PDB file of C-alpha atoms in Angstrom:
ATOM      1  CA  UNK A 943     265.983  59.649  -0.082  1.00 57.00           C
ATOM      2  CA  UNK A 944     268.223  57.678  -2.777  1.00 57.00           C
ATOM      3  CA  UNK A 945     270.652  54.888  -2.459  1.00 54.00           C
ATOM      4  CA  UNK A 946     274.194  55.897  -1.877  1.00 61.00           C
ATOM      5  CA  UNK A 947     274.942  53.869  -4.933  1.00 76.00           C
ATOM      6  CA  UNK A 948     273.186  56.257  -7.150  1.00 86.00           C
ATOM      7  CA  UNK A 949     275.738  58.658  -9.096  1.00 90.00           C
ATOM      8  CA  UNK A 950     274.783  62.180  -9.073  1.00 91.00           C
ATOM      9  CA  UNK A 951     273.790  62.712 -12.243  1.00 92.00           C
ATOM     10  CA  UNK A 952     271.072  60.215 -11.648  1.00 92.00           C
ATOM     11  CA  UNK A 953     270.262  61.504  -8.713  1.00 93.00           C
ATOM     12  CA  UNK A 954     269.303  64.911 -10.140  1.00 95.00           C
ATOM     13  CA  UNK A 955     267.271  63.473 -12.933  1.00 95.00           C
ATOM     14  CA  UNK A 956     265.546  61.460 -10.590  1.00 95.00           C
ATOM     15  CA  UNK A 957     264.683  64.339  -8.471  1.00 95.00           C
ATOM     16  CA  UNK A 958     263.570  66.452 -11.851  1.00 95.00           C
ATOM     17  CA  UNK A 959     261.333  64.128 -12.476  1.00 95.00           C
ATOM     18  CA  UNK A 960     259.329  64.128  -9.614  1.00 94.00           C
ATOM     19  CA  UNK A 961     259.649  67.910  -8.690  1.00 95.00           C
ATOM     20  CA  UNK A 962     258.256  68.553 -12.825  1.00 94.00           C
ATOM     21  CA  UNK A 963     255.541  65.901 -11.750  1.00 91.00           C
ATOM     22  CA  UNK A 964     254.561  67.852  -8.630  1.00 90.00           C
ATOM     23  CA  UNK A 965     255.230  71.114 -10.109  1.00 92.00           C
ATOM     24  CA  UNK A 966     255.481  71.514 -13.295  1.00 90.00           C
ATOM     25  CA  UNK A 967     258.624  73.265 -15.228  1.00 92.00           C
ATOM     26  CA  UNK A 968     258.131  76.912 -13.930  1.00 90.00           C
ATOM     27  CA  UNK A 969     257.611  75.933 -10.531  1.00 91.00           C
ATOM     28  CA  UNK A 970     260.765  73.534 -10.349  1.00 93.00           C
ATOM     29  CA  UNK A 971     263.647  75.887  -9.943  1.00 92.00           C
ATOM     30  CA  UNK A 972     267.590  74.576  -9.971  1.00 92.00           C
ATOM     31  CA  UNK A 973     268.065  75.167  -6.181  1.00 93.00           C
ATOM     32  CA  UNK A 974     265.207  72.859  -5.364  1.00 94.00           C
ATOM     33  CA  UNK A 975     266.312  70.331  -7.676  1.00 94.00           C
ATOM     34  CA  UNK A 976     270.084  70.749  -6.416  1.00 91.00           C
ATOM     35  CA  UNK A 977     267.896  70.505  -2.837  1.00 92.00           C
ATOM     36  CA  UNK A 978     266.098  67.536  -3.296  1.00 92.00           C
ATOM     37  CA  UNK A 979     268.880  65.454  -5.081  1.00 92.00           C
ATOM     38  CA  UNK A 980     271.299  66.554  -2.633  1.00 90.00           C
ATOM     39  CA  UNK A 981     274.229  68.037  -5.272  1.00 89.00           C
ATOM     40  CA  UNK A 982     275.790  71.585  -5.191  1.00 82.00           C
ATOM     41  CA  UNK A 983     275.286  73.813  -7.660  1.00 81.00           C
ATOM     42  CA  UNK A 984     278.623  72.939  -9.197  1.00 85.00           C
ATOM     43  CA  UNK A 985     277.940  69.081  -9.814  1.00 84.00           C
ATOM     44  CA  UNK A 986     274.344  70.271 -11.277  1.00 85.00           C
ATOM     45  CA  UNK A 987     276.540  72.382 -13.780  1.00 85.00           C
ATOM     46  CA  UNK A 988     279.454  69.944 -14.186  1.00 89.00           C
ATOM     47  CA  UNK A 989     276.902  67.227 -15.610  1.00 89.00           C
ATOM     48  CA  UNK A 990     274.069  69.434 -17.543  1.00 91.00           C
ATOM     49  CA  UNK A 991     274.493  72.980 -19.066  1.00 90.00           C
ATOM     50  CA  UNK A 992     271.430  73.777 -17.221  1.00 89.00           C
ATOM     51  CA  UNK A 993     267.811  73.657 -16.027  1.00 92.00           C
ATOM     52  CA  UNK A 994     266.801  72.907 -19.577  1.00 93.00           C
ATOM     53  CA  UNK A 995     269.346  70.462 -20.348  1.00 94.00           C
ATOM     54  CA  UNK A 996     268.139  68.513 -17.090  1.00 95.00           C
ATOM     55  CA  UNK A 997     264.645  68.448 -17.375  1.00 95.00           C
ATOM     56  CA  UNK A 998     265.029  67.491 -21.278  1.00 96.00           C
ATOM     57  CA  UNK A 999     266.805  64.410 -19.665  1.00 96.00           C
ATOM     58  CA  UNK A1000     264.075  63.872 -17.055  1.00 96.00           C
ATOM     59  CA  UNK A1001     261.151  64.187 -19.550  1.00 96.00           C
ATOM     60  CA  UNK A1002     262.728  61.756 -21.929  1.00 97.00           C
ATOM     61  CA  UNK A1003     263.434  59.309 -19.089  1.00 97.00           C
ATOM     62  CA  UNK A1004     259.813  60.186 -17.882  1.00 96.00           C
ATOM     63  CA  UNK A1005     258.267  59.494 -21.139  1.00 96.00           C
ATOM     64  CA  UNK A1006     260.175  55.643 -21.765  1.00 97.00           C
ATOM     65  CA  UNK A1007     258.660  54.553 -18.349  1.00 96.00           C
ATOM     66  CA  UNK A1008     255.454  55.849 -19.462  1.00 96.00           C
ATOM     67  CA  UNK A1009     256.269  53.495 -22.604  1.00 97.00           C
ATOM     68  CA  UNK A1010     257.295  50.274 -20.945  1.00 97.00           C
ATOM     69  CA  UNK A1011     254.654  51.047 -18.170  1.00 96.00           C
ATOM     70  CA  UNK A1012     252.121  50.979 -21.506  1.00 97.00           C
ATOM     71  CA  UNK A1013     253.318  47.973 -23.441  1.00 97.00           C
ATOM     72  CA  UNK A1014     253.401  45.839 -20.603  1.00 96.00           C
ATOM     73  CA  UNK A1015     250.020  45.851 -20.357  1.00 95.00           C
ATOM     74  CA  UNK A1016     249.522  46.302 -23.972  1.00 97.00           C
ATOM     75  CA  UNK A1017     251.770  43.303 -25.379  1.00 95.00           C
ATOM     76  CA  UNK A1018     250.753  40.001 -26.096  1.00 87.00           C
ATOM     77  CA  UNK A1019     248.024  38.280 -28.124  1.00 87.00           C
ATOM     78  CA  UNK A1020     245.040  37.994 -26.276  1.00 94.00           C
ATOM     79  CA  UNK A1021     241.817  39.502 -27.291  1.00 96.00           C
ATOM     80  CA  UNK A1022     241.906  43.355 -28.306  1.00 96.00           C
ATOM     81  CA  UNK A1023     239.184  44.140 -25.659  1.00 97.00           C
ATOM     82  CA  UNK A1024     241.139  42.856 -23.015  1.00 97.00           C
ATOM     83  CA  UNK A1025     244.632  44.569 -23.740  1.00 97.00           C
ATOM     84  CA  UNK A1026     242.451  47.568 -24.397  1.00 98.00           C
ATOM     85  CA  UNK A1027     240.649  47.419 -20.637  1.00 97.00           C
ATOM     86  CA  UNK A1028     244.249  46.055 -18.839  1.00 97.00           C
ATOM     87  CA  UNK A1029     245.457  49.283 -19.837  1.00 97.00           C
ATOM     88  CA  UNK A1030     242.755  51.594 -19.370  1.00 98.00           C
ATOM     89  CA  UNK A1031     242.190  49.367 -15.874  1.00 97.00           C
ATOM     90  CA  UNK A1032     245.972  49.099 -14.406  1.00 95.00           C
ATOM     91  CA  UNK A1033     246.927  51.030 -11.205  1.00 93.00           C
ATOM     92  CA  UNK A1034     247.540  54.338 -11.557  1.00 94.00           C
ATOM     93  CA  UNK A1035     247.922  57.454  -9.221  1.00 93.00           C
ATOM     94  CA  UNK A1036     245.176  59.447 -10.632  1.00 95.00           C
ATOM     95  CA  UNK A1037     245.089  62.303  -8.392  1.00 95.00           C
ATOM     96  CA  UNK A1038     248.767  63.055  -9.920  1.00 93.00           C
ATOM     97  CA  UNK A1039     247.893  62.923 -12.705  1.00 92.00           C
ATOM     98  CA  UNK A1040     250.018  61.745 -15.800  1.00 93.00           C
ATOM     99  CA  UNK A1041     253.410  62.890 -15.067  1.00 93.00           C
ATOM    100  CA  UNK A1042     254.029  63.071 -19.316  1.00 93.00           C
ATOM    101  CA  UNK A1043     250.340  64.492 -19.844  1.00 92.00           C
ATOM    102  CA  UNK A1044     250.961  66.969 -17.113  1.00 90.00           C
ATOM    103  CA  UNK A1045     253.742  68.860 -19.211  1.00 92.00           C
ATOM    104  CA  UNK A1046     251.282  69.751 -22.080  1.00 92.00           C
ATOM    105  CA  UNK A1047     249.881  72.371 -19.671  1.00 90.00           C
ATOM    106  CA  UNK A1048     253.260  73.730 -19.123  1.00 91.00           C
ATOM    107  CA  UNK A1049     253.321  77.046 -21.015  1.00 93.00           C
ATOM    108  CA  UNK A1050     257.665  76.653 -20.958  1.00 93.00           C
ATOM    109  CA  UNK A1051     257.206  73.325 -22.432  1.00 94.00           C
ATOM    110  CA  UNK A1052     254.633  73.807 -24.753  1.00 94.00           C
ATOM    111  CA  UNK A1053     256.853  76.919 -26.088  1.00 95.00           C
ATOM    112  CA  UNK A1054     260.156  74.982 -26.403  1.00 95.00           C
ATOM    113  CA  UNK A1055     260.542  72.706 -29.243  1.00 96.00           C
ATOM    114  CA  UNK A1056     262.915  70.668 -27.520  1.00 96.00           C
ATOM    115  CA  UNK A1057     261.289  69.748 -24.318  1.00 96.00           C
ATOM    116  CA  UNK A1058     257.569  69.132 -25.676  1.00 96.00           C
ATOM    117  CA  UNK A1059     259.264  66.622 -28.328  1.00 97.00           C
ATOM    118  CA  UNK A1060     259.333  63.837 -26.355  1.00 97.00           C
ATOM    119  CA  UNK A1061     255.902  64.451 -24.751  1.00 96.00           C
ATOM    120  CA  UNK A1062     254.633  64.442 -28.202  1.00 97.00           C
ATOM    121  CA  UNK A1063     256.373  61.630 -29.478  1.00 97.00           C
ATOM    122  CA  UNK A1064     255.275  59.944 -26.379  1.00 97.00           C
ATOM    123  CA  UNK A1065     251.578  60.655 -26.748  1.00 97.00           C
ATOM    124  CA  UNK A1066     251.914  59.609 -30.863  1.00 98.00           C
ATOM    125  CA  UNK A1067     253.617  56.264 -29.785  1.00 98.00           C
ATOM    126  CA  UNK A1068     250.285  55.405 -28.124  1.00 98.00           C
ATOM    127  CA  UNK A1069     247.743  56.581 -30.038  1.00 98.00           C
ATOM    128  CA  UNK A1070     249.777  54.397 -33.264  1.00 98.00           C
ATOM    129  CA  UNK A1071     250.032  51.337 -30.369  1.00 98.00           C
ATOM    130  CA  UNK A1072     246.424  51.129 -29.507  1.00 98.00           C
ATOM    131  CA  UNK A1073     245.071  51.863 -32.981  1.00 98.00           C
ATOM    132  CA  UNK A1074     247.271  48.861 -33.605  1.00 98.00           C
ATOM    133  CA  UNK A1075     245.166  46.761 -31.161  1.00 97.00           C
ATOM    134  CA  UNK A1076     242.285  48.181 -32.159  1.00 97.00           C
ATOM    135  CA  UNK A1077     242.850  47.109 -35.983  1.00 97.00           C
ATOM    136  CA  UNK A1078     244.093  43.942 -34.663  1.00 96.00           C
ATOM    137  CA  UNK A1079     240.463  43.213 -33.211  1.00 96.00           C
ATOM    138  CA  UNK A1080     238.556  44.841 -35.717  1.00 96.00           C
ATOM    139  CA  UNK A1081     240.530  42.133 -38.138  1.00 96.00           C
ATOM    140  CA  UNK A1082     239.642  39.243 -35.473  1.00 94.00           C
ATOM    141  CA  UNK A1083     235.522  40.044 -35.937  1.00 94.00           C
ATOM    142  CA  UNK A1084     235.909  41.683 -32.313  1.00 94.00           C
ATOM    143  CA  UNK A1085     234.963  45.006 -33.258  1.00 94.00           C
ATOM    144  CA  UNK A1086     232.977  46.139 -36.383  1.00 93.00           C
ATOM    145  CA  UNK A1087     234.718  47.260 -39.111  1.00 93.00           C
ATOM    146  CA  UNK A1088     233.398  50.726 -39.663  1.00 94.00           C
ATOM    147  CA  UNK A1089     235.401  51.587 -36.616  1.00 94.00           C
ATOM    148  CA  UNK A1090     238.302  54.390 -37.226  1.00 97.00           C
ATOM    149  CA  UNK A1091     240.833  53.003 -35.462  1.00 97.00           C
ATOM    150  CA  UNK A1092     242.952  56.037 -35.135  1.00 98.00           C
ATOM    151  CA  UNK A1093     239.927  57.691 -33.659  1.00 98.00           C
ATOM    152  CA  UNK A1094     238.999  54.861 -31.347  1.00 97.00           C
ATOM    153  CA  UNK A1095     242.796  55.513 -30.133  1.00 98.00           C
ATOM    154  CA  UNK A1096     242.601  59.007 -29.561  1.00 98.00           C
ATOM    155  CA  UNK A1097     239.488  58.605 -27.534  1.00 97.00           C
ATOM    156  CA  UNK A1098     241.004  55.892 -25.383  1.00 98.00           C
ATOM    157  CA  UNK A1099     244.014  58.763 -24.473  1.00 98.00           C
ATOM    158  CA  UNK A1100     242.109  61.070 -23.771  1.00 97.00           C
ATOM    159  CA  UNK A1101     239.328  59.317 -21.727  1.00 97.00           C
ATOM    160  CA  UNK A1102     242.386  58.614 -19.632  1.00 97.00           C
ATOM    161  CA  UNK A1103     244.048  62.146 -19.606  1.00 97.00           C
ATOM    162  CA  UNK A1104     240.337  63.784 -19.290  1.00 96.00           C
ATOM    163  CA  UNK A1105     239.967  61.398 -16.447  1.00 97.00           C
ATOM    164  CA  UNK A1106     243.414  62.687 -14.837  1.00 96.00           C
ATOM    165  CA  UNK A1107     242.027  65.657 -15.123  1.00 96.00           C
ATOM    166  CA  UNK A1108     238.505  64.917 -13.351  1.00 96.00           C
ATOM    167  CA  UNK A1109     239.640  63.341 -10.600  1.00 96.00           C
ATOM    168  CA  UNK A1110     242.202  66.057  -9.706  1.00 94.00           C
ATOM    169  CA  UNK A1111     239.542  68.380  -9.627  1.00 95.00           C
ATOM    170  CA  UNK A1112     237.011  66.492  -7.704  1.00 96.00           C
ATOM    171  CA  UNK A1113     239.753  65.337  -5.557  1.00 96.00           C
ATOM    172  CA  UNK A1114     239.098  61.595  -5.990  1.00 96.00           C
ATOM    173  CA  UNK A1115     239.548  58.794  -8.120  1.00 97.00           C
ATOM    174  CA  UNK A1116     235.522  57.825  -9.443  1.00 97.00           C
ATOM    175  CA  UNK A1117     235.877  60.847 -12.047  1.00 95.00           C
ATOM    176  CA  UNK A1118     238.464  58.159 -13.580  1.00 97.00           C
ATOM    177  CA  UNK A1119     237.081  55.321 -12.531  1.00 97.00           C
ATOM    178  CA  UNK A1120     233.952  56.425 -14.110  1.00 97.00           C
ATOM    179  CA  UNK A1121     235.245  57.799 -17.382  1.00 97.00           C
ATOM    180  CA  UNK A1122     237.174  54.194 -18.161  1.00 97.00           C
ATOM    181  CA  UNK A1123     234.077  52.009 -17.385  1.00 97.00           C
ATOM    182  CA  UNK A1124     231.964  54.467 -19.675  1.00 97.00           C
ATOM    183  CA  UNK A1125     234.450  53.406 -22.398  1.00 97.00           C
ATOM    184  CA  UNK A1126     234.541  50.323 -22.076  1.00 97.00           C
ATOM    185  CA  UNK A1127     231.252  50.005 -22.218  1.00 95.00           C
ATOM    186  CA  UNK A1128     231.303  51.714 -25.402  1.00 94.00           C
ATOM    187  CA  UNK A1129     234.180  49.561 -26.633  1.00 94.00           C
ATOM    188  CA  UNK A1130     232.929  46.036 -25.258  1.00 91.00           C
ATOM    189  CA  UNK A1131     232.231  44.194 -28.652  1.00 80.00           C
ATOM    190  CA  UNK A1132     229.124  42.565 -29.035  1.00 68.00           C
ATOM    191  CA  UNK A1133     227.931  38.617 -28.506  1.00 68.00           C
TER     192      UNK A1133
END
């Protein structure tokens, strides 16, 4: 499943990662991790103290993809409207849901200080990225200035993590679809 280049340690991250994604932090125990990355319980231990200490790594690691992932479609200096719908509009795999919004409905996550840090840092970063856009075109006459940009923000995350949601329970991707293009019809400034 991985390159033989890839050192163990990596290789167990990796595999946290997409077992936490699939199912969740309860339901991803040490053996299936040691399982799916292909280590012994020994090189598991000789490289993190434990479960915790691994998926810590794997939700940090998680969470700077979901960053770079973000600003690439959010950089630049084109209209605000358009960074705005590139990001709401990029490919995603919506009936998986957000692998970082995911862990918010982890009760073990939730309850540890330590592991839901970098989910919430994560989900802070951008809310403050797009309420940067968002300022940037209410500044450029795009949008009107009565807008609360922190609130226009907060509504863009979480028409995309509602629509996560949506489409996992109606088993298909127009939940999303549909809750982005209601947006941005809300957000599309006016002529």
């Amino acid at each position: 499943m991985y390159s033989r280049g890839m050192s163990t340690p990596e290789r167990l991250i990796e595999s946290t990662r997409e077992l936490l994604w699939e199912r969740g932090y309860v339901g991803t125990s040490p053996k299936a991790i040691q399982q799916h990355a292909g280590a012994g319980q020994g090189s598991m231990y000789h490289h993190f103290s434990g479960k915790p200490d691994l998926a810590l790594a794997a939700i940090r690691r998680t969470a700077l993809e979901m960053r770079a992932t973000a600003e690439a479609t959010l950089a630049g200096d084109g209209p605000a409207y358009d960074r705005v719908a590139s990001y709401l509009l990029r490919e995603r795999d919506v009936l998986r849901g957000c692998p970082v919004g995911r862990l918010t409905m982890d009760p073990d996550v939730i309850a540890s200080d330590e592991l839901r840090e970098p989910v919430t840092e994560t989900l802070q970063w951008l809310r403050e990225r797009l309420a940067g856009i968002i300022q940037e075109g209410v500044d450029r006459g795009e949008f009107s200035a009565s807008l609360d940009t922190g609130e226009i923000a907060s509504a863009i995350v979480a028409t995309v993590q509602g629509g996560y949601v949506l489409a996992r329970a109606t088993g298909s991707p127009e939940a999303f679809e549909a809750g982005v293009r209601g947006l941005l019809a809300l957000l599309k400034p006016r002529p």
